[in-house]
Amino acid sequence: MLSTQASVARPASPATVPSPSMEAGRQRQGRLWSNLKEVCDLLHIPAACTIATEELLFQHVQFKTGQRIHTIGQPFDTLYIVNSGFLKTVLIDEFGNEQVLSFPMKGDMLGVDGIHTRHYSSEAVALSDCDLILLPFKKLTALGRIHLELENMMYGVMSRELVREQAMIGMLGALSAEARVARFLVSLAERFAQMGYSSKLFNLRMTRHEIGSYLGLTLETVSRTLSAFNEIGLISVDQRTIGIKDAEALKTLRRLPPSRARARQQATAKGKAGAEPAAPAQLLASA
Amino acid sequence: MLSTQASVARPASPATVPSPSMEAGRQRQGRLWSNLKEVCDLLHIPAACTIATEELLFQHVQFKTGQRIHTIGQPFDTLYIVNSGFLKTVLIDEFGNEQVLSFPMKGDMLGVDGIHTRHYSSEAVALSDCDLILLPFKKLTALGRIHLELENMMYGVMSRELVREQAMIGMLGALSAEARVARFLVSLAERFAQMGYSSKLFNLRMTRHEIGSYLGLTLETVSRTLSAFNEIGLISVDQRTIGIKDAEALKTLRRLPPSRARARQQATAKGKAGAEPAAPAQLLASA
DNA sequence: CGAGGCCTTGAACGAAATCAAAGTCAGTGG
DNA sequence: CCACTGACTTTGATTTCGTTCAAGGCCTCG
């Protein structure tokens, strides 16, 4: 039933309490610790980093593809920041169906939904090998009272997450299938650009099914839409490799013009003369 | 274009700095101030209220129906808690179309989306006369460092908001029109119950258009669905007055059984014999 | 009483889901 | 090495749900 078989999720490297000998050495053990400044940088929060940068260290943990970071209902005590890798977060409905909520990647925070009820309300799964930074929540809030930029960071990140979800709601509520897929590609491209990768050519880390779930569509619709974009020359598609050819068009696309093929087909089906071979590309909405 | 003509929104009672003479008297001026405990109660946050409860006072402001509390892009500096009344928050897309995000009511917090960018990213409009409590954000975070329950409250409320939006995304992504309307009614009923009103009979404060926007549907679909629920006896509808008759069925409803009328109609249209007059009510999903 | 929102209902259309069948690819084991 | 398996993807045909377009009814308020 689960497309990605999530194993019972022990982190690849166990999250042990730091031994006295390594407390000050964040470079040891294959770079297992980050300081406050690095955390802030990762979150794109301007860190007017003050003093004592080396005494505030946060541990890293690695997860392998398919492993679960946390599950629904599990007691909450720590937040995570993605340092590298790709994940998905999902809701599971009463029939066991997954609903993808987000595809966190570098710089994103995980687990915020657990604060309120003290239990995670969603499930996070690694779509690739991942390196995450652990932020024990109690420790974090305590530190926030001393290091104001940390506190600001927390509020900022939570607010940002909220705004993102609002945008998602707007998209699900108002946009056509094509527009959703187009915007999804654009936002992925932008994320990759932010991370220093190519925004013109990248690999999808998720299946069509997962994309569909995320966008409120079926996998077939996602596949068809990608094919259609490919036909018009907006993108190139080869399995999970996507090339962005016309980012501007994707950004503003609302509905697809009937393709040559489809237009012809419809015209003949209705017995009408195919007077105009192809409608002028009316890619923008009228209202 | 806007269904609710939002005036240029001056609060009904101007938000002036308290004069020295009224600083300690929250009962004066028609109850314009609340203390920390009252705020926590309103938010359903267990407030192990410590000391100095009377020195932390938060001002109230009144808004009349149709007035705007804040607009998109407006500089952010304060959060609001709804003390009484009904509102909507909306996103406005590039063509001026409204997308309803939420219908805040007593105990809900407004404005959290402004923290991240320091500008509100949504618009809040009063659907009825409202009484809101002002929480100046700077003041709030400063106080949070002293009064830990306040800090907890902040994190808790933001997390709760996030979880709510996640649920919304799940609903928009996965549920049929009927299921969305059904759950909307149920959640309204629950909110009313929480507030001490009847959960069996209440008035909608919003138009069908606003409900539709909130649920990602057209107003016609909302209207039709309510009529259908009425026909089956799940609810009673008279304009904006809703009576809940079978809350359980509404909660678990996934798709509507074809009504007698519709079933007959389809059968005759296809020329088939209407052997079975009505399909047994299969209200629950198979998967 | 008339005007303007708001709501309901019907009919037709269309977008996306569903159902179905191949095709591709990576990994596995003979 | 190659055939086999199973997950993932593509594409086509059909169906269905929800939208769109249209008309009329209802209620409030000036």
XYZ file of C-alpha atoms (C1' of nucleotides) in Angstrom:
634
model
C 0.000 0.000 0.000
C 2.845 2.340 0.750
C 4.745 3.166 -2.364
C 7.927 3.713 -0.443
C 8.384 0.933 2.004
C 9.472 2.768 5.095
C 11.565 0.628 7.341
C 11.262 0.869 11.064
C 13.639 3.754 10.946
C 16.657 3.675 13.087
C 18.868 6.558 12.047
C 21.887 5.369 10.118
C 24.139 6.817 12.740
C 22.703 6.510 16.230
C 21.830 9.728 18.017
C 23.911 9.312 21.101
C 24.710 11.921 23.671
C 28.057 13.454 22.819
C 30.909 12.004 24.796
C 32.998 14.530 26.732
C 35.911 14.042 24.410
C 34.039 15.244 21.326
C 31.987 17.986 22.862
C 33.998 20.791 21.367
C 34.910 19.153 18.101
C 32.220 19.561 15.535
C 34.471 18.507 12.710
C 35.020 15.099 14.180
C 33.099 12.013 13.288
C 32.431 13.085 9.722
C 30.947 16.449 10.591
C 28.225 15.541 13.018
C 27.597 18.913 14.611
C 26.563 22.407 13.553
C 26.666 25.677 15.413
C 23.973 28.321 15.597
C 25.322 30.361 12.721
C 25.261 27.404 10.384
C 21.727 26.600 11.405
C 20.631 30.171 10.741
C 22.370 30.223 7.371
C 20.628 27.030 6.440
C 17.272 28.590 7.238
C 18.105 31.810 5.402
C 17.626 33.726 8.584
C 19.940 36.709 8.970
C 21.907 35.686 12.026
C 23.553 38.654 13.640
C 25.567 35.975 15.306
C 26.787 37.193 18.610
C 29.004 35.386 21.022
C 29.569 31.858 22.063
C 29.005 30.411 18.642
C 30.955 27.279 19.411
C 29.173 26.318 22.561
C 25.820 25.927 20.867
C 26.150 22.788 18.885
C 23.414 20.765 17.267
C 23.814 17.156 16.349
C 23.333 15.704 12.871
C 21.665 12.416 12.063
C 21.660 10.484 8.817
C 18.736 8.645 7.326
C 18.734 6.301 4.375
C 16.233 6.345 1.527
C 12.893 5.037 2.688
C 13.515 5.499 6.373
C 10.958 7.247 8.468
C 12.032 10.258 10.509
C 8.898 10.368 12.613
C 5.417 8.902 12.437
C 1.964 10.179 13.217
C 1.147 10.106 16.883
C 4.715 9.598 18.023
C 5.630 11.779 21.023
C 7.175 15.032 19.932
C 10.371 16.372 21.361
C 12.601 17.486 18.549
C 12.497 19.551 15.397
C 14.665 18.757 12.380
C 16.369 20.881 9.780
C 17.243 19.328 6.464
C 20.940 19.743 5.769
C 20.919 17.593 2.657
C 18.643 15.156 0.921
C 14.982 15.009 -0.002
C 11.939 13.961 1.995
C 8.204 13.898 1.942
C 5.739 14.542 4.725
C 2.396 12.814 4.597
C -0.918 12.596 6.342
C -2.597 9.207 6.549
C -6.365 9.189 6.363
C -8.754 6.770 8.040
C -8.372 4.291 5.184
C -4.616 4.295 5.106
C -4.330 6.533 2.065
C -1.370 8.848 1.970
C -1.782 12.538 1.371
C 1.520 14.231 0.643
C 1.846 17.567 2.407
C 5.291 18.748 1.396
C 8.628 17.759 -0.056
C 11.143 19.186 2.424
C 14.672 19.739 1.232
C 17.774 21.638 2.292
C 16.908 24.434 4.679
C 13.419 23.240 5.527
C 12.234 22.499 9.029
C 10.384 19.366 10.018
C 8.222 18.522 12.951
C 6.674 21.887 13.750
C 3.244 20.286 13.669
C 4.157 18.332 16.776
C 4.494 21.311 19.070
C 0.831 21.887 19.674
C -0.320 18.449 20.747
C 3.142 17.201 21.754
C 2.718 14.463 19.154
C 3.710 14.628 15.525
C 0.612 14.987 13.395
C 2.303 13.943 10.186
C 4.838 11.443 9.008
C 8.192 12.267 7.416
C 9.984 9.841 5.095
C 13.369 10.161 3.407
C 13.132 10.079 -0.400
C 16.899 9.983 -0.634
C 19.735 9.578 1.805
C 19.462 12.548 4.128
C 21.445 14.482 6.662
C 19.288 16.198 9.250
C 20.124 18.483 12.158
C 18.396 17.734 15.439
C 16.892 20.615 17.376
C 15.613 19.407 20.737
C 12.608 21.643 21.234
C 13.026 22.261 24.947
C 16.653 23.166 24.481
C 15.741 25.357 21.564
C 13.185 27.476 23.388
C 15.450 27.801 26.382
C 18.264 29.000 24.174
C 15.856 31.277 22.375
C 15.431 33.287 25.546
C 19.145 34.008 25.618
C 19.932 34.250 21.946
C 17.248 36.443 20.526
C 18.091 35.659 16.938
C 17.264 32.047 17.684
C 13.883 33.012 19.000
C 13.274 35.191 15.957
C 14.332 32.320 13.790
C 11.745 30.068 15.365
C 8.886 32.477 14.905
C 10.057 33.319 11.421
C 10.307 29.741 10.286
C 6.932 28.802 11.677
C 5.321 31.805 10.068
C 7.018 31.021 6.766
C 5.697 27.497 6.924
C 2.231 28.842 7.496
C 2.446 31.182 4.528
C 3.627 28.329 2.364
C 0.679 26.220 3.368
C -1.655 29.107 2.676
C -0.247 29.352 -0.820
C -0.804 25.635 -1.178
C -4.417 25.983 -0.124
C -4.877 28.783 -2.619
C -3.421 26.633 -5.339
C -5.540 23.581 -4.527
C -8.635 25.689 -4.249
C -8.320 27.724 -7.388
C -5.991 26.322 -10.037
C -6.459 23.813 -12.847
C -4.444 20.619 -13.042
C -2.098 22.105 -15.630
C -1.472 25.228 -13.608
C -0.729 23.155 -10.509
C 1.807 20.994 -12.264
C 3.370 24.045 -13.903
C 3.760 25.850 -10.597
C 5.074 22.752 -8.947
C 7.838 22.552 -11.533
C 8.616 26.238 -11.183
C 8.828 26.051 -7.419
C 11.079 23.007 -7.640
C 13.303 24.837 -10.098
C 13.523 27.780 -7.746
C 14.394 25.573 -4.816
C 17.145 23.917 -6.808
C 18.473 27.296 -7.872
C 18.537 28.415 -4.218
C 20.499 25.333 -3.359
C 23.027 26.023 -6.053
C 21.887 23.332 -8.445
C 20.709 23.861 -11.979
C 17.192 25.216 -12.203
C 17.012 24.182 -15.843
C 17.670 20.496 -15.538
C 16.966 18.327 -12.535
C 15.734 14.994 -11.339
C 12.470 14.494 -9.561
C 12.986 12.604 -6.364
C 9.352 11.594 -6.051
C 7.001 9.371 -8.057
C 4.117 10.611 -10.196
C 1.850 9.187 -7.558
C 3.448 11.328 -4.872
C 3.332 14.427 -7.043
C -0.305 13.731 -7.761
C -1.096 13.325 -4.102
C 0.701 16.552 -3.308
C -1.192 18.448 -6.009
C -4.560 16.825 -5.466
C -4.436 14.974 -8.796
C -4.085 11.403 -10.007
C -0.781 10.094 -11.248
C -2.233 9.739 -14.740
C -3.148 13.398 -14.856
C 0.331 14.358 -13.735
C 1.893 12.141 -16.362
C -0.371 13.415 -19.119
C 0.229 17.015 -18.142
C 3.980 16.581 -18.211
C 3.680 14.958 -21.619
C 1.562 17.850 -22.829
C 4.088 20.410 -21.557
C 6.740 18.438 -23.349
C 4.768 18.494 -26.603
C 4.344 22.261 -26.469
C 8.004 22.705 -25.738
C 7.647 24.132 -22.241
C 9.754 21.377 -20.752
C 11.523 18.190 -21.683
C 10.650 15.002 -19.864
C 12.476 11.754 -19.651
C 11.209 9.696 -16.796
C 12.324 11.630 -13.740
C 14.603 13.994 -15.567
C 12.972 17.350 -16.187
C 14.350 20.132 -18.319
C 12.763 23.541 -17.946
C 12.594 25.296 -21.306
C 10.166 28.135 -20.760
C 10.015 29.071 -17.115
C 8.068 32.256 -17.781
C 5.274 30.434 -19.553
C 5.109 27.890 -16.750
C 4.865 30.584 -14.131
C 1.883 32.299 -15.694
C 0.149 29.315 -17.231
C -3.469 28.883 -16.329
C -4.880 26.479 -18.864
C -3.466 24.662 -21.806
C -4.455 25.604 -25.337
C -5.949 22.616 -27.109
C -3.064 20.868 -28.781
C -2.947 20.471 -32.571
C -3.671 16.816 -32.233
C -6.510 17.215 -29.837
C -8.017 20.107 -31.789
C -7.970 18.164 -35.052
C -9.374 15.136 -33.381
C -12.217 17.061 -31.814
C -13.004 18.863 -35.052
C -13.226 15.631 -37.043
C -15.180 13.951 -34.310
C -17.772 16.688 -34.465
C -17.725 16.674 -38.241
C -16.762 20.313 -38.385
C -14.223 21.638 -40.846
C -10.842 22.171 -39.248
C -10.616 25.754 -40.453
C -8.003 26.987 -38.038
C -5.277 24.384 -37.595
C -4.217 25.579 -34.174
C -5.689 28.067 -31.784
C -3.325 30.908 -30.882
C -1.744 30.066 -27.590
C -3.977 31.644 -25.030
C -1.989 30.694 -22.027
C -3.235 33.334 -19.667
C -6.527 33.390 -17.886
C -9.282 35.777 -18.765
C -10.353 36.232 -15.185
C -16.055 42.556 -7.359
C -15.771 42.040 -3.626
C -18.859 40.476 -2.250
C -18.334 42.180 1.072
C -17.510 45.779 0.479
C -14.717 46.346 2.937
C -14.515 49.931 4.013
C -11.187 51.561 4.589
C -11.275 50.121 8.059
C -10.842 52.371 10.963
C -11.652 50.398 14.062
C -14.962 51.398 15.526
C -13.208 52.469 18.683
C -9.813 53.977 17.934
C -6.804 52.110 19.246
C -5.270 54.849 21.262
C -2.519 54.537 23.778
C -4.077 54.153 27.178
C -4.255 57.397 29.085
C -2.569 57.326 32.504
C -5.915 57.453 34.231
C -7.164 54.174 32.745
C -3.972 52.189 32.748
C -4.929 49.930 35.600
C -8.662 49.717 35.018
C -9.552 47.043 32.548
C -13.224 47.213 33.404
C -13.490 50.800 32.370
C -14.614 51.983 28.993
C -16.891 49.029 28.365
C -14.304 46.344 29.013
C -11.495 47.321 26.739
C -8.666 45.328 28.283
C -7.872 41.711 29.039
C -5.202 40.175 31.189
C -2.938 37.273 30.367
C -5.145 34.662 31.971
C -8.136 35.707 29.927
C -6.080 35.594 26.775
C -4.865 32.089 27.588
C -8.379 30.915 28.387
C -9.576 32.278 25.098
C -6.924 30.284 23.281
C -7.638 27.139 25.285
C -4.079 27.136 26.488
C -3.627 25.855 30.031
C -2.295 28.951 31.721
C -0.557 28.094 34.951
C -0.989 31.749 35.558
C 1.705 32.996 37.845
C 2.082 36.443 39.255
C 1.401 39.925 38.129
C -1.681 39.006 36.201
C -3.064 42.510 36.359
C -0.071 44.293 35.000
C -0.194 42.521 31.660
C -3.123 44.039 29.922
C -4.055 43.770 26.278
C -6.294 46.219 24.558
C -9.498 45.355 22.741
C -10.673 46.876 19.470
C -14.064 46.663 17.822
C -14.722 46.245 14.135
C -18.024 46.517 12.331
C -19.299 44.103 9.717
C -17.398 44.499 6.484
C -14.444 46.307 7.975
C -10.982 45.132 7.185
C -8.656 44.257 10.042
C -5.551 44.149 7.903
C -4.743 43.965 4.210
C -2.164 42.119 2.169
C 1.195 43.809 2.155
C 0.432 46.061 5.099
C 3.325 46.297 7.585
C 2.951 43.774 10.357
C 3.283 44.621 13.983
C 0.391 43.099 15.852
C -1.435 39.809 16.214
C -5.124 39.615 17.013
C -7.241 37.238 19.014
C -10.927 37.013 18.277
C -12.920 37.654 21.425
C -16.284 37.678 19.691
C -17.642 37.837 16.167
C -16.892 36.154 12.850
C -14.332 36.926 10.194
C -12.811 35.601 7.044
C -9.224 35.680 5.874
C -8.531 35.749 2.167
C -5.754 35.640 -0.341
C -6.108 37.767 -3.465
C -4.659 36.313 -6.643
C -3.097 38.192 -9.554
C -6.515 38.780 -11.106
C -8.181 40.085 -7.991
C -10.023 36.867 -7.190
C -10.535 36.096 -3.555
C -9.520 32.779 -2.082
C -10.923 32.271 1.395
C -8.388 30.716 3.761
C -10.259 30.542 7.023
C -13.249 31.729 8.988
C -11.754 32.812 12.308
C -14.025 33.012 15.308
C -13.778 33.222 19.077
C -10.409 32.018 20.298
C -8.651 32.124 16.945
C -5.523 34.102 16.274
C -5.067 36.382 13.297
C -2.010 37.802 11.646
C 0.520 35.058 12.266
C 1.344 35.015 8.567
C 2.823 38.485 8.924
C 5.670 37.499 11.211
C 7.930 36.042 8.593
C 8.049 38.851 6.053
C 6.966 41.576 8.472
C 4.005 42.187 6.202
C 0.623 40.517 6.387
C 0.302 38.032 3.565
C -3.454 37.756 3.790
C -6.422 39.985 4.367
C -8.846 39.726 7.268
C -12.418 41.013 7.036
C -15.132 41.108 9.673
C -18.228 39.100 8.685
C -20.058 40.404 11.721
C -19.391 43.000 14.359
C -16.277 41.837 16.124
C -14.312 42.372 19.282
C -10.621 41.623 18.904
C -7.733 41.689 21.356
C -4.552 43.356 20.185
C -1.264 41.603 20.832
C 1.628 43.842 19.800
C 4.132 41.292 18.550
C 7.264 42.917 19.956
C 5.672 43.275 23.350
C 4.438 39.727 23.174
C 7.800 38.131 22.478
C 9.445 40.257 25.130
C 6.853 39.169 27.670
C 7.199 35.612 26.490
C 10.730 35.564 27.789
C 9.506 36.377 31.279
C 6.220 34.538 31.349
C 6.946 31.146 29.970
C 3.339 30.173 29.554
C 2.988 33.061 27.148
C 5.865 31.778 25.090
C 4.390 28.305 25.101
C 1.102 29.764 24.058
C 2.705 31.414 21.042
C 4.398 28.278 19.837
C 1.324 26.227 20.548
C -1.028 28.498 18.681
C 1.228 28.743 15.662
C 1.640 24.993 15.571
C -2.090 24.494 15.915
C -2.678 26.831 13.021
C -0.232 24.829 10.956
C -1.949 21.558 11.768
C -5.275 23.055 10.821
C -3.953 24.135 7.470
C -2.487 20.707 6.909
C -5.896 19.209 7.510
C -7.306 21.691 5.033
C -4.757 20.666 2.428
C -5.620 17.035 3.009
C -9.283 17.803 2.545
C -8.800 19.807 -0.638
C -6.475 17.199 -2.051
C -8.469 14.102 -1.354
C -12.168 14.639 -0.684
C -15.199 14.926 -2.931
C -17.375 18.010 -2.971
C -19.981 16.369 -0.763
C -17.433 15.247 1.777
C -15.938 18.733 1.946
C -19.267 20.387 2.568
C -20.174 17.742 5.126
C -16.957 18.203 7.060
C -17.283 21.934 6.861
C -20.664 21.726 8.537
C -19.367 19.342 11.170
C -16.418 21.539 12.010
C -18.663 24.564 12.242
C -20.975 22.671 14.551
C -18.042 21.701 16.735
C -16.787 25.253 16.906
C -20.215 26.464 17.927
C -20.429 23.792 20.575
C -17.038 24.848 21.944
C -18.284 28.395 22.158
C -21.338 27.344 24.088
C -23.812 27.761 21.257
C -26.048 25.090 19.823
C -24.243 22.653 17.569
C -27.557 21.484 16.156
C -28.923 24.727 14.836
C -26.928 27.720 13.740
C -26.618 30.479 11.221
C -23.935 30.622 8.602
C -22.200 33.938 8.676
C -20.784 33.601 5.192
C -22.252 33.424 1.698
C -22.317 30.307 -0.485
C -19.712 31.990 -2.587
C -17.369 32.321 0.385
C -17.984 28.735 1.461
C -17.280 27.605 -2.065
C -14.065 29.550 -2.212
C -13.001 28.109 1.118
C -13.735 24.561 -0.015
C -12.438 24.901 -3.545
C -15.926 24.625 -5.069
C -18.383 26.856 -6.880
C -21.292 28.415 -5.058
C -23.679 26.320 -7.153
C -22.073 23.106 -6.026
C -22.282 24.201 -2.408
C -25.936 25.088 -2.796
C -26.755 21.851 -4.563
C -24.903 19.798 -1.990
C -26.728 21.448 0.882
C -30.012 20.796 -0.896
C -29.040 17.171 -1.381
C -28.141 16.759 2.296
C -31.479 18.308 3.112
C -33.305 15.854 0.855
C -31.641 12.845 2.492
C -32.432 14.209 5.910
C -28.885 14.806 7.072
C -29.551 18.479 7.678
C -32.227 21.088 7.301
C -31.501 24.174 5.276
C -33.293 27.453 5.150
C -31.121 30.113 3.611
C -28.362 30.602 6.151
C -30.000 28.636 8.899
C -28.592 25.130 9.175
C -29.947 22.353 11.324
C -27.721 19.360 11.872
C -29.810 16.181 11.957
C -27.272 13.401 11.538
C -23.847 14.547 12.633
C -22.405 11.037 12.532
C -23.323 10.513 8.908
C -21.881 13.895 8.009
C -18.620 13.110 9.726
C -18.022 9.899 7.827
C -19.668 10.765 4.540
C -17.516 10.272 1.479
C -19.896 10.297 -1.440
C -23.593 10.644 -1.839
C -25.737 7.704 -2.916
C -27.587 8.537 -6.147
C -30.889 10.025 -5.120
C -34.155 8.357 -6.162
C -34.856 11.123 -8.580
C -31.439 11.066 -10.155
C -31.360 7.280 -10.336
C -34.729 7.077 -12.062
C -33.813 9.829 -14.432
C -30.578 8.181 -15.466
C -32.250 4.814 -15.913
C -34.931 6.195 -18.199
C -32.415 8.249 -20.099
C -30.439 5.151 -20.893
C -33.582 3.213 -21.693
C -32.819 0.666 -19.020
C -35.476 -0.778 -16.789
C -35.467 0.841 -13.370
C -35.339 -2.464 -11.586
C -33.971 -1.259 -8.273
C -35.709 1.940 -7.230
C -32.931 3.179 -5.005
C -29.441 1.967 -4.315
C -28.816 1.151 -0.653
C -27.134 4.095 0.991
C -23.469 3.403 0.568
C -22.181 6.413 2.388
C -18.731 5.180 3.179
C -15.826 4.887 0.867
C -14.457 1.570 -0.251
C -10.884 2.787 -0.204
C -42.610 49.033 -4.693
C -38.370 48.249 -6.978
C -33.426 47.174 -7.023
C -29.720 44.431 -5.907
C -27.648 40.689 -3.447
C -28.034 36.102 -2.556
C -29.785 31.464 -3.284
C -31.796 27.566 -5.917
C -32.410 24.675 -9.753
C -31.899 22.918 -14.506
C -29.284 21.617 -18.710
C -25.106 21.052 -21.148
C -20.374 20.825 -21.200
C -15.772 19.801 -19.942
C -11.828 18.573 -16.981
C -10.057 15.130 -14.510
C -10.855 10.471 -12.644
C -11.208 5.793 -13.594
C -10.376 1.675 -16.034
C -7.308 -0.813 -18.921
C -3.217 -2.126 -21.415
C 1.531 -1.640 -22.782
C 6.058 -0.031 -22.239
C 10.370 1.174 -19.409
C 13.648 0.421 -16.005
C 16.345 -1.372 -11.927
C 17.330 -5.001 -9.328
C 17.547 -10.191 -8.539
C 18.703 -14.606 -9.101
C 19.374 -18.473 -12.141
C 24.885 -12.726 -18.836
C 20.162 -12.654 -19.350
C 15.546 -13.528 -18.143
C 12.280 -12.347 -14.678
C 9.927 -9.599 -11.332
C 7.832 -5.682 -9.596
C 7.501 -0.835 -9.294
C 6.847 3.060 -12.021
C 5.279 5.473 -16.245
C 2.813 6.376 -20.469
C -1.147 6.417 -23.267
C -5.911 5.451 -24.721
C -11.025 4.926 -23.939
C -14.724 5.863 -21.131
C -17.208 7.748 -17.286
C -18.296 10.958 -13.776
C -18.238 14.851 -10.994
C -18.272 19.452 -10.773
C -18.349 23.660 -13.494
C -20.509 26.803 -16.487
C -24.297 29.058 -18.371
C -28.914 30.427 -17.710
C -33.260 31.528 -15.567
C -36.123 32.357 -11.849
C -37.195 32.978 -6.807
C -36.340 35.075 -2.286
C -35.246 38.506 1.050
C -33.649 43.074 2.584
C -33.381 47.683 2.357
C -33.999 52.160 0.497
